[in-house]
mmCIF file of C-alpha atoms and ligand atoms in Angstrom:
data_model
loop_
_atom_site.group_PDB
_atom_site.id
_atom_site.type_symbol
_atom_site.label_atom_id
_atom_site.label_comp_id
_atom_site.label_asym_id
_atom_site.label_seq_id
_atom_site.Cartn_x
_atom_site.Cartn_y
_atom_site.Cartn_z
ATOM 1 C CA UNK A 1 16.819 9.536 -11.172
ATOM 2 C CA UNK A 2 14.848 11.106 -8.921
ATOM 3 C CA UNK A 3 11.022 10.076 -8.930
ATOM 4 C CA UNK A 4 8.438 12.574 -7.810
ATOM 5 C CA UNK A 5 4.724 12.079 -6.044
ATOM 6 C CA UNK A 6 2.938 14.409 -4.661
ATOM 7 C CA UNK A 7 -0.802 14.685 -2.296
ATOM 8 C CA UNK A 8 -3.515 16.523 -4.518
ATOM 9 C CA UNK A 9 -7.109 17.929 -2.393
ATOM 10 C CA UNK A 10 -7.974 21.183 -1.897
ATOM 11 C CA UNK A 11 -7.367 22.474 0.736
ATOM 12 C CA UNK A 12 -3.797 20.571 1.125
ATOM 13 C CA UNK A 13 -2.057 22.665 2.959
ATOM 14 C CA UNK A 14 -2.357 20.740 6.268
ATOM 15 C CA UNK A 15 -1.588 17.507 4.901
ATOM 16 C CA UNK A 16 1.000 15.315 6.115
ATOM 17 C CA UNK A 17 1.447 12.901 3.698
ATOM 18 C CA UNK A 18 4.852 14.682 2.282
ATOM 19 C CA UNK A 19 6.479 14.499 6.045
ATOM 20 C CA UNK A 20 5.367 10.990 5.948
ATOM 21 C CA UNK A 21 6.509 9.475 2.440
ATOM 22 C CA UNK A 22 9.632 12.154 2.320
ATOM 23 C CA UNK A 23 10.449 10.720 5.855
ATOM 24 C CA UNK A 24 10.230 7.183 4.357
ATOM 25 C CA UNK A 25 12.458 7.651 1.609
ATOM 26 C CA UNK A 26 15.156 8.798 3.220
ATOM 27 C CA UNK A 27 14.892 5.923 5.871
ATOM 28 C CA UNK A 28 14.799 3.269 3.314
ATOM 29 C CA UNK A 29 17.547 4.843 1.182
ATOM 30 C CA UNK A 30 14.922 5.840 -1.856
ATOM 31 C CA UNK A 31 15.660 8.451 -4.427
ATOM 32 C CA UNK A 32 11.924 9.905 -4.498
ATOM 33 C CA UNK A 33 10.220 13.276 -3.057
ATOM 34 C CA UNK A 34 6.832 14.007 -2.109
ATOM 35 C CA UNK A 35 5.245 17.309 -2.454
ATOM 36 C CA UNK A 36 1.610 18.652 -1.835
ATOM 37 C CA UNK A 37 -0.449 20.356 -4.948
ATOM 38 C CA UNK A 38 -3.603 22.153 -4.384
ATOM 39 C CA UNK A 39 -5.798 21.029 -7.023
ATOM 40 C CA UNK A 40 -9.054 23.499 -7.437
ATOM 41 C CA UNK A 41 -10.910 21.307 -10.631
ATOM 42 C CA UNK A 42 -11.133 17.616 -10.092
ATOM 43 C CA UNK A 43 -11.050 17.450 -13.811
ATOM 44 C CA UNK A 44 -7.409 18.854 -14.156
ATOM 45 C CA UNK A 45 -6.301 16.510 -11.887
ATOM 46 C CA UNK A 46 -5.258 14.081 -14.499
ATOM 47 C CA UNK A 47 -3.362 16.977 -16.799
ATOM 48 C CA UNK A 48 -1.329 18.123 -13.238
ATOM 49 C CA UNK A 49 -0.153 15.027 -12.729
ATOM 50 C CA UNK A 50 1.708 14.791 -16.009
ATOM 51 C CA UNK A 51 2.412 18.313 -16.171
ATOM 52 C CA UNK A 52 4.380 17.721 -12.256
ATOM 53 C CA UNK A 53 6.114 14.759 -14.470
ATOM 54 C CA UNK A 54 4.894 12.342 -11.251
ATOM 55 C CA UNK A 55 5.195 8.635 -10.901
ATOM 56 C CA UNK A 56 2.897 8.293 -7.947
ATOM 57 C CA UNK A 57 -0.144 10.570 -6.377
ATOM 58 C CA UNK A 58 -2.328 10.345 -3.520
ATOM 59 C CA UNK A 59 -5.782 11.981 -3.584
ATOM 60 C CA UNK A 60 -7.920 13.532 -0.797
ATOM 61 C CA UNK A 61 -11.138 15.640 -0.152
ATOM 62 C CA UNK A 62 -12.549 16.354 -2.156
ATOM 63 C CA UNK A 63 -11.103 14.625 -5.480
ATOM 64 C CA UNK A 64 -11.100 10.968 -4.616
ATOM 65 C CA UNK A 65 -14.106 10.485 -6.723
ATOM 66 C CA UNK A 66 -12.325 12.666 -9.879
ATOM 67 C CA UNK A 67 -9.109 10.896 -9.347
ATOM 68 C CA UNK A 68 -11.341 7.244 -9.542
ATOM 69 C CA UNK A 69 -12.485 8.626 -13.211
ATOM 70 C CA UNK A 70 -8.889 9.739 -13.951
ATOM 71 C CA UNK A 71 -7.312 6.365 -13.742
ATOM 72 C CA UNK A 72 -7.072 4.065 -16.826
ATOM 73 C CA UNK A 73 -7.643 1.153 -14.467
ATOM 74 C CA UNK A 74 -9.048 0.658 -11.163
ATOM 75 C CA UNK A 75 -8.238 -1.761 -8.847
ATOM 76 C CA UNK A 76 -11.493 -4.111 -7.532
ATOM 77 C CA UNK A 77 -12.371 -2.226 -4.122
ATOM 78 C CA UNK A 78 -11.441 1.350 -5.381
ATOM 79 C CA UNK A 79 -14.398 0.767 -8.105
ATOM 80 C CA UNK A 80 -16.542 -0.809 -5.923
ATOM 81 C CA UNK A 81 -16.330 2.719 -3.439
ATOM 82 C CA UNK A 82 -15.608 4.816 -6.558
ATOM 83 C CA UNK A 83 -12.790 6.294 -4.698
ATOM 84 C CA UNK A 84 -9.601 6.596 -5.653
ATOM 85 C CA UNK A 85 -6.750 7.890 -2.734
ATOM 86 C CA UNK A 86 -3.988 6.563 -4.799
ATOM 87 C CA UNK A 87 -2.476 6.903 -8.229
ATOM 88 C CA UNK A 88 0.596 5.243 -9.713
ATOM 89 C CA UNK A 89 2.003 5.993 -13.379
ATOM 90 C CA UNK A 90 2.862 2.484 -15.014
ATOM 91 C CA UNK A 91 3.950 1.963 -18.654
ATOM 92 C CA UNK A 92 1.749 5.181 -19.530
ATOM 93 C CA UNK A 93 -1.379 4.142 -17.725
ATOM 94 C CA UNK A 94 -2.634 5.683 -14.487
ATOM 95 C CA UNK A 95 -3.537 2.516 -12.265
ATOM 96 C CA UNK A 96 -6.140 4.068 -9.729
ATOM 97 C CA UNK A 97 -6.057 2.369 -5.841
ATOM 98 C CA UNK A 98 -8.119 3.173 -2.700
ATOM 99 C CA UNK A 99 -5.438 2.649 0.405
ATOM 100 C CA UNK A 100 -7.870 4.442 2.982
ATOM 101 C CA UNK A 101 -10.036 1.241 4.008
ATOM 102 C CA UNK A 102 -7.167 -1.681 3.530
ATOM 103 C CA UNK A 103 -4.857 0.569 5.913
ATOM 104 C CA UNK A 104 -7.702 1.165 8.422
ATOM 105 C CA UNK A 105 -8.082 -2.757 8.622
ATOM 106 C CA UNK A 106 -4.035 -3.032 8.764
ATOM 107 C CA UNK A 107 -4.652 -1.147 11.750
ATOM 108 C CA UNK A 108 -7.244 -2.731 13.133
ATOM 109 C CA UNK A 109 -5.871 -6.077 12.632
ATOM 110 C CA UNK A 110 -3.012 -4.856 15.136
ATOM 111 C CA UNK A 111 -5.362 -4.926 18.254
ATOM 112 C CA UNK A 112 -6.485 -8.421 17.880
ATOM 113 C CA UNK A 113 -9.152 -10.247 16.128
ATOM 114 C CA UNK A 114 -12.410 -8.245 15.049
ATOM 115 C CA UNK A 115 -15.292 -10.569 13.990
ATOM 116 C CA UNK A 116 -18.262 -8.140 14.958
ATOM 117 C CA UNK A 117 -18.162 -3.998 14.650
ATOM 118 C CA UNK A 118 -20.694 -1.227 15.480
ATOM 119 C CA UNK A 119 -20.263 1.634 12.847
ATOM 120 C CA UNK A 120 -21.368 4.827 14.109
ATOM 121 C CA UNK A 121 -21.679 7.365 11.153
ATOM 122 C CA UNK A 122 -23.180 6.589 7.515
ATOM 123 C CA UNK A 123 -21.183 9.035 5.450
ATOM 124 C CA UNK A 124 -18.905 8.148 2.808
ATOM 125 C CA UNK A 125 -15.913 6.689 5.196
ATOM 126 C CA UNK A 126 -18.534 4.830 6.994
ATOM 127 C CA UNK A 127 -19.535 3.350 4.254
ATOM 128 C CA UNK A 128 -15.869 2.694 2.434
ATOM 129 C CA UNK A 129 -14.940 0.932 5.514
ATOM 130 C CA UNK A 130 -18.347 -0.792 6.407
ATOM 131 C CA UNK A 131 -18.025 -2.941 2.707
ATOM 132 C CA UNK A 132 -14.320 -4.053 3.042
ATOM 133 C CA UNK A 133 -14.360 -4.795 6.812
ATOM 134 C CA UNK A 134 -17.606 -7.137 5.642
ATOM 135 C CA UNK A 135 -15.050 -8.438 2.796
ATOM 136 C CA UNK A 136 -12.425 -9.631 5.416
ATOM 137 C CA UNK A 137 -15.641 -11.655 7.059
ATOM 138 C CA UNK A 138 -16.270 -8.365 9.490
ATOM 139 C CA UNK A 139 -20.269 -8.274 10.985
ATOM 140 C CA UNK A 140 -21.178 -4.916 10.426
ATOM 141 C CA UNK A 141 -23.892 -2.524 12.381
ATOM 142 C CA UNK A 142 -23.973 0.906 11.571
ATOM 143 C CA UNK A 143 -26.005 3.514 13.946
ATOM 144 C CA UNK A 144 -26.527 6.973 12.497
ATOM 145 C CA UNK A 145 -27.738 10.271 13.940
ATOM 146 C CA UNK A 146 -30.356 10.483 10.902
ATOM 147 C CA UNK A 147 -32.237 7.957 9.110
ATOM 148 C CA UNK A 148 -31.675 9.241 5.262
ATOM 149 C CA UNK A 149 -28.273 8.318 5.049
ATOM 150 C CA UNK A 150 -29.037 4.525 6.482
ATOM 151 C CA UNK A 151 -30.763 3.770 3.257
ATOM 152 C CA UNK A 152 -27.868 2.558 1.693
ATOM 153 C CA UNK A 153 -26.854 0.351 4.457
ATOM 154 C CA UNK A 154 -30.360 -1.564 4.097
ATOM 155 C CA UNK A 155 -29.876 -1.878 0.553
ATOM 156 C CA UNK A 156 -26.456 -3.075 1.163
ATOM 157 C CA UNK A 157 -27.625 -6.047 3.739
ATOM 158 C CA UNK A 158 -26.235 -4.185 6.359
ATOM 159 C CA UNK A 159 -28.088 -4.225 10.040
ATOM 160 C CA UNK A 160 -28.707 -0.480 10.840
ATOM 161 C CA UNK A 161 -30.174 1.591 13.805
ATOM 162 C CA UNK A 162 -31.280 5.556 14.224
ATOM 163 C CA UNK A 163 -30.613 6.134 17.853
ATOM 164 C CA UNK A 164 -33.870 5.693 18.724
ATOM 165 C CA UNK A 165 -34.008 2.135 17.511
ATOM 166 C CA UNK A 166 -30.476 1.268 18.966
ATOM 167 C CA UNK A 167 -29.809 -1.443 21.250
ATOM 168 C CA UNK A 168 -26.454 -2.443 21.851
ATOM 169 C CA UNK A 169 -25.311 -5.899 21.260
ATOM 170 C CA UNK A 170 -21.743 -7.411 21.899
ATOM 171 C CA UNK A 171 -18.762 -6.181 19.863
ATOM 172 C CA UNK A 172 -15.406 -6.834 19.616
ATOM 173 C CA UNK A 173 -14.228 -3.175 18.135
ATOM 174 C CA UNK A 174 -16.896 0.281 17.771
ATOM 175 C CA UNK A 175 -15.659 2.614 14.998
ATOM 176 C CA UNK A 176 -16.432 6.479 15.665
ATOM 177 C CA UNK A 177 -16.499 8.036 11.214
ATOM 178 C CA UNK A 178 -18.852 10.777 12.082
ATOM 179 C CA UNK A 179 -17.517 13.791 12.224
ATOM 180 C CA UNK A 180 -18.561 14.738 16.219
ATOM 181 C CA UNK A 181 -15.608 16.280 17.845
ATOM 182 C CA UNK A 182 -13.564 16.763 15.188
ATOM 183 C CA UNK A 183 -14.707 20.660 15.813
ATOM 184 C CA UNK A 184 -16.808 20.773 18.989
ATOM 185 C CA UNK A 185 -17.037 18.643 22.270
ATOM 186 C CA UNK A 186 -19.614 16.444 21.118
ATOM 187 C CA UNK A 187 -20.105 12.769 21.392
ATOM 188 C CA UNK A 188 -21.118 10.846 18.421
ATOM 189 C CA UNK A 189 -24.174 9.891 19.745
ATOM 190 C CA UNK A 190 -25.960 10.304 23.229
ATOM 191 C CA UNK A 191 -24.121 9.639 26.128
ATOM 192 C CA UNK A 192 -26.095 6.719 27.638
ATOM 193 C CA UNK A 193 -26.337 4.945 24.041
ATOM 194 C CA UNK A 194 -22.969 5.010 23.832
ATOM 195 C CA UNK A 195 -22.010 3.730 27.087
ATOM 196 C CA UNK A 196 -24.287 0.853 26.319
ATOM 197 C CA UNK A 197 -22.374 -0.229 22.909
ATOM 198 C CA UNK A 198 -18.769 0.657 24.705
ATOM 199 C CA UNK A 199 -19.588 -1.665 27.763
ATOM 200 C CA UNK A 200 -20.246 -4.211 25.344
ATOM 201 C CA UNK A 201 -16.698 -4.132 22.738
ATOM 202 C CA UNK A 202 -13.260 -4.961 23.956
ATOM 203 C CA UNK A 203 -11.802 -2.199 21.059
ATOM 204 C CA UNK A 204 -12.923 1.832 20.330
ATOM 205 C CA UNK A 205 -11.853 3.648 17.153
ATOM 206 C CA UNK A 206 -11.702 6.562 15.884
ATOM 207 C CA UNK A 207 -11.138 7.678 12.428
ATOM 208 C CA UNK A 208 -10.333 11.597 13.424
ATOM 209 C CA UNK A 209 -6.602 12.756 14.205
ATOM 210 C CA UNK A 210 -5.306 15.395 15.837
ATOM 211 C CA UNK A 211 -7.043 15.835 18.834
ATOM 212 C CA UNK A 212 -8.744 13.375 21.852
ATOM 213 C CA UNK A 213 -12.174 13.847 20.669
ATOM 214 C CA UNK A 214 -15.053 13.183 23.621
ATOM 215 C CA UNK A 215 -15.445 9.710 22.043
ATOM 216 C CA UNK A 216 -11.664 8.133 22.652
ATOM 217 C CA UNK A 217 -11.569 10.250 25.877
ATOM 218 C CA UNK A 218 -14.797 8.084 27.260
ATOM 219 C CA UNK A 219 -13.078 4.770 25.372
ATOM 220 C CA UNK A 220 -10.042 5.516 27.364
ATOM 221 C CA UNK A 221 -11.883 6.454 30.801
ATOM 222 C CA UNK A 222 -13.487 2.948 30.138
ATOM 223 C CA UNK A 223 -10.500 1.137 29.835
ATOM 224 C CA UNK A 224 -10.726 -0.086 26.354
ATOM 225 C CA UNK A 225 -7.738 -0.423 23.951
ATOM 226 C CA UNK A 226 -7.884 2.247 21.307
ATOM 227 C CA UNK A 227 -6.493 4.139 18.511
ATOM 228 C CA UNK A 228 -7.254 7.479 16.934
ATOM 229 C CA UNK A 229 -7.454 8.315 12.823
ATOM 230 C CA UNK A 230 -3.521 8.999 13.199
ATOM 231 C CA UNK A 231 -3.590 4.598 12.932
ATOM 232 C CA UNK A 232 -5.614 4.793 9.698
ATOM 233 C CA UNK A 233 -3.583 7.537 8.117
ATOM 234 C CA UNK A 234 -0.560 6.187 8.784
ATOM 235 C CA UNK A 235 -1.412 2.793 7.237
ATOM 236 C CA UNK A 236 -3.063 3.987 4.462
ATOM 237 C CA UNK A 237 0.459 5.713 3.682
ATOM 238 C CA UNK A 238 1.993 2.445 4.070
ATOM 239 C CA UNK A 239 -0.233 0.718 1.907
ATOM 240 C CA UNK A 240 0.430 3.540 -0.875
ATOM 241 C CA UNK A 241 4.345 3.878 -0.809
ATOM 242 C CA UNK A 242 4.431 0.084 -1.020
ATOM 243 C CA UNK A 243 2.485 0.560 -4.366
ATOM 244 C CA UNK A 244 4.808 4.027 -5.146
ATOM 245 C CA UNK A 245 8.262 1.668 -4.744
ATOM 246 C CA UNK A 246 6.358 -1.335 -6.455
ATOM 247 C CA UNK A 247 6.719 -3.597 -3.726
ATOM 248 C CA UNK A 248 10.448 -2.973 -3.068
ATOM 249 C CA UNK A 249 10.337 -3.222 0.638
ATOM 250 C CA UNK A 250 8.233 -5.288 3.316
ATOM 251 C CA UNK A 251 5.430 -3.785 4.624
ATOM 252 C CA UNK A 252 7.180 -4.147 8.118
ATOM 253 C CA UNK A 253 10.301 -2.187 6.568
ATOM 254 C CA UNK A 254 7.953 0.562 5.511
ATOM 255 C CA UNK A 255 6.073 0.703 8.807
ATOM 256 C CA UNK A 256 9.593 1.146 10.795
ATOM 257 C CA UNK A 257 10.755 3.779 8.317
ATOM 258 C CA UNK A 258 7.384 5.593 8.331
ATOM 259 C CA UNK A 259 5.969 5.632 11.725
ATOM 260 C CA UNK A 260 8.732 8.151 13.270
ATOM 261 C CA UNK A 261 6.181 10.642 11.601
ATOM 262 C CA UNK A 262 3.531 10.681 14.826
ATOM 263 C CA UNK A 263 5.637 12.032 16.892
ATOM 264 C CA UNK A 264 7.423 15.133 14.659
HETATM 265 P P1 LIG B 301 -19.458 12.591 5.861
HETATM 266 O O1 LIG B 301 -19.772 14.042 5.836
HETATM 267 O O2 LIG B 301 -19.640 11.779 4.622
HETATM 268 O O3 LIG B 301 -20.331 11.887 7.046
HETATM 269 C C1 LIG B 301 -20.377 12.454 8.315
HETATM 270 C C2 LIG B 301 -21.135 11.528 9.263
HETATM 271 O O4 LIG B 301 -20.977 12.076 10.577
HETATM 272 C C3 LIG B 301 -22.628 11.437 9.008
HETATM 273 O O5 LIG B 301 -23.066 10.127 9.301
HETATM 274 C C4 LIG B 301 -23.218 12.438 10.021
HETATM 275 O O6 LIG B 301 -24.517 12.090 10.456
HETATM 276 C C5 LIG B 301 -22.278 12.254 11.167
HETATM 277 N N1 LIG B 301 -22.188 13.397 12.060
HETATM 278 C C6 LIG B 301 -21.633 14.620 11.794
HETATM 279 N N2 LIG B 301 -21.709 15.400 12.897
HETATM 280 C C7 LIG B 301 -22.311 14.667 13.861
HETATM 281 C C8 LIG B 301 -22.666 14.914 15.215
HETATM 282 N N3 LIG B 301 -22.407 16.085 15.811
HETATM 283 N N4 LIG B 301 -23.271 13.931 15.921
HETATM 284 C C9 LIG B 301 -23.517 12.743 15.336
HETATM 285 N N5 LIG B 301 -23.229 12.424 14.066
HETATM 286 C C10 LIG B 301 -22.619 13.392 13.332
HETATM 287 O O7 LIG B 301 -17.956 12.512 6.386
HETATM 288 P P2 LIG B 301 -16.799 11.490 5.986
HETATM 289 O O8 LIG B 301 -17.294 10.099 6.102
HETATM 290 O O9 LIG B 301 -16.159 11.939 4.734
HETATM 291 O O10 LIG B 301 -15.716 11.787 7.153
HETATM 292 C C11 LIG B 301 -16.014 11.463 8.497
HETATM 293 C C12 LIG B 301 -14.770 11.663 9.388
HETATM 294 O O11 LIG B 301 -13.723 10.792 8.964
HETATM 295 C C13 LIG B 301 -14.185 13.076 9.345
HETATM 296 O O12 LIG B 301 -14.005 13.484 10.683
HETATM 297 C C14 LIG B 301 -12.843 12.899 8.652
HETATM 298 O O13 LIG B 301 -11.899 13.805 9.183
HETATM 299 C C15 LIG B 301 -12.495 11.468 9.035
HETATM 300 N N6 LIG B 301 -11.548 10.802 8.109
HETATM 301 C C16 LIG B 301 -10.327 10.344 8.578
HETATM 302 C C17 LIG B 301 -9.422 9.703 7.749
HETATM 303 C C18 LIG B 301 -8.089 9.242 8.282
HETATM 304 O O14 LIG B 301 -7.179 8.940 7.490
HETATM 305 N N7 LIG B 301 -7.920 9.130 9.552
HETATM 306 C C19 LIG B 301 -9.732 9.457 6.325
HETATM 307 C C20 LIG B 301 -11.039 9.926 5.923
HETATM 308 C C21 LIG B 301 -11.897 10.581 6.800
HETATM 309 P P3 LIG B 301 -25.872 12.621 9.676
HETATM 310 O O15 LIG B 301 -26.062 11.650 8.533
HETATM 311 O O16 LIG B 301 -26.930 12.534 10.713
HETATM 312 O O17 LIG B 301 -25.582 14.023 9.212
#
């Protein structure tokens, strides 16, 4: 029988997780289909789910949080973020995963060995992806435009920098998760600061899709091996229909059968 998942967030119109997953299934061969749902109430979320009669779910802006206190169970970095991106129906119970992190490090992993990373940004996907690059042995320094949000790096352990107290050291990859260019020109952080950290990484990464924001375009006038947010997205997708199918396929299966999507 047919199983059904679908991409809950509001808005959802724009997603493209049902090109990706529906693309999968057919190129493995399974029976499933993948639909969006706008979701207005984070606390319905749970009652649409069963109402849609789904086995599987993933969550985005801005329910990830009301999706992590929808699951019956939540697995060990999911609670630690209080995130959820991923739900999958099991025996009754709503297991609750967060894909977004794992997949970015998937990705990451593909362009060689990262020891040391400069975060720039401090909001919530800094942060998601500052604590589980640290628990695959990943040196973490974030710089942010504003001080407030650094607090919780200190408390974390994390080394941390306004701009004003920057100074770049060496790095092997430096992660753009602010938000700069994702609707204007700008660069994450002043032009001559940045220079300084990208002289000093062999990687640059961003975490926004869709467009060559000013930060890859001076990664890629520099020279330096890169990938956009497209990267993350895709292998957070992975990561998910592997859970969806319960491990049915390799990873590498899923990758072949879902990549195809970046260029449609
Ligand atoms: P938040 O709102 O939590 O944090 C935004 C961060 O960006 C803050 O640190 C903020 O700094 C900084 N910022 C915003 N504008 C500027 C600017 N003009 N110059 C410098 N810094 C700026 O956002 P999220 O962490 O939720 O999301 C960040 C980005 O990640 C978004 O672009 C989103 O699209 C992308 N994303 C991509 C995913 C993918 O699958 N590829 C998944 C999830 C997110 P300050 O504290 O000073 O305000």
């Amino acid at each position: 029988m047919k199983e059904l998942f679908a991409i809950f967030g509001n808005p959802v119109h724009h997603s493209k997780s049902p090109l990706m997953h529906n693309l999968a299934f057919k190129r493995v061969g399974f029976d499933g289909c993948y639909t969006r749902w706008l979701i207005e109430d984070g606390d319905t979320l749970k009652e649409s789910f069963f109402a849609l009669g789904l086995k599987g779910a993933n969550i985005t802006v801005p329910h990830k949080e009301a999706a992590f206190h929808a699951a019956d169970a939540v697995e060990d970095f999911a609670a630690e973020v209080q995130a959820v991106n991923t739900l999958v129906l099991r025996d009754g119970k709503l297991y609750g995963y967060n894909t977004d992190a794992p997949g970015f490090y998937r990705a990451l992993e593909k362009l060689g060995s990262v020891k040391k990373a400069l975060v720039i940004g401090a909001g919530g996907t800094a942060r998601a992806l500052s604590l589980y690059l640290r628990s695959k042995g990943v040196e973490i320094e974030a710089v942010n435009r504003s001080a407030h949000r650094l607090e919780w790096f200190e408390s974390e352990g994390f080394k941390s920098h306004t701009w004003e107290s920057f100074v770049a050291d060496e790095y092997d990859v430096v992660i753009n998760t602010t938000s700069a260019g994702l609707e204007d020109d700008s660069l994450p952080m002043p032009k001559e600061l940045l220079d300084e950290a990208l002289l000093k990484t062999k990687y640059a990464v961003d975490v926004i899709y869709g467009k060559r924001t000013p930060f890859l375009k001076e990664a890629i006038r520099l020279d330096l091996p890169n990938f956009d947010g497209s990267q993350m997205l895709l292998w957070q997708g992975i990561l998910a229909f592997d859970l969806f199918t319960q491990h049915r396929y390799s990873l590498e299966e899923i990758e072949s059968a879902m990549t195809p999507f970046l260029s449609l």
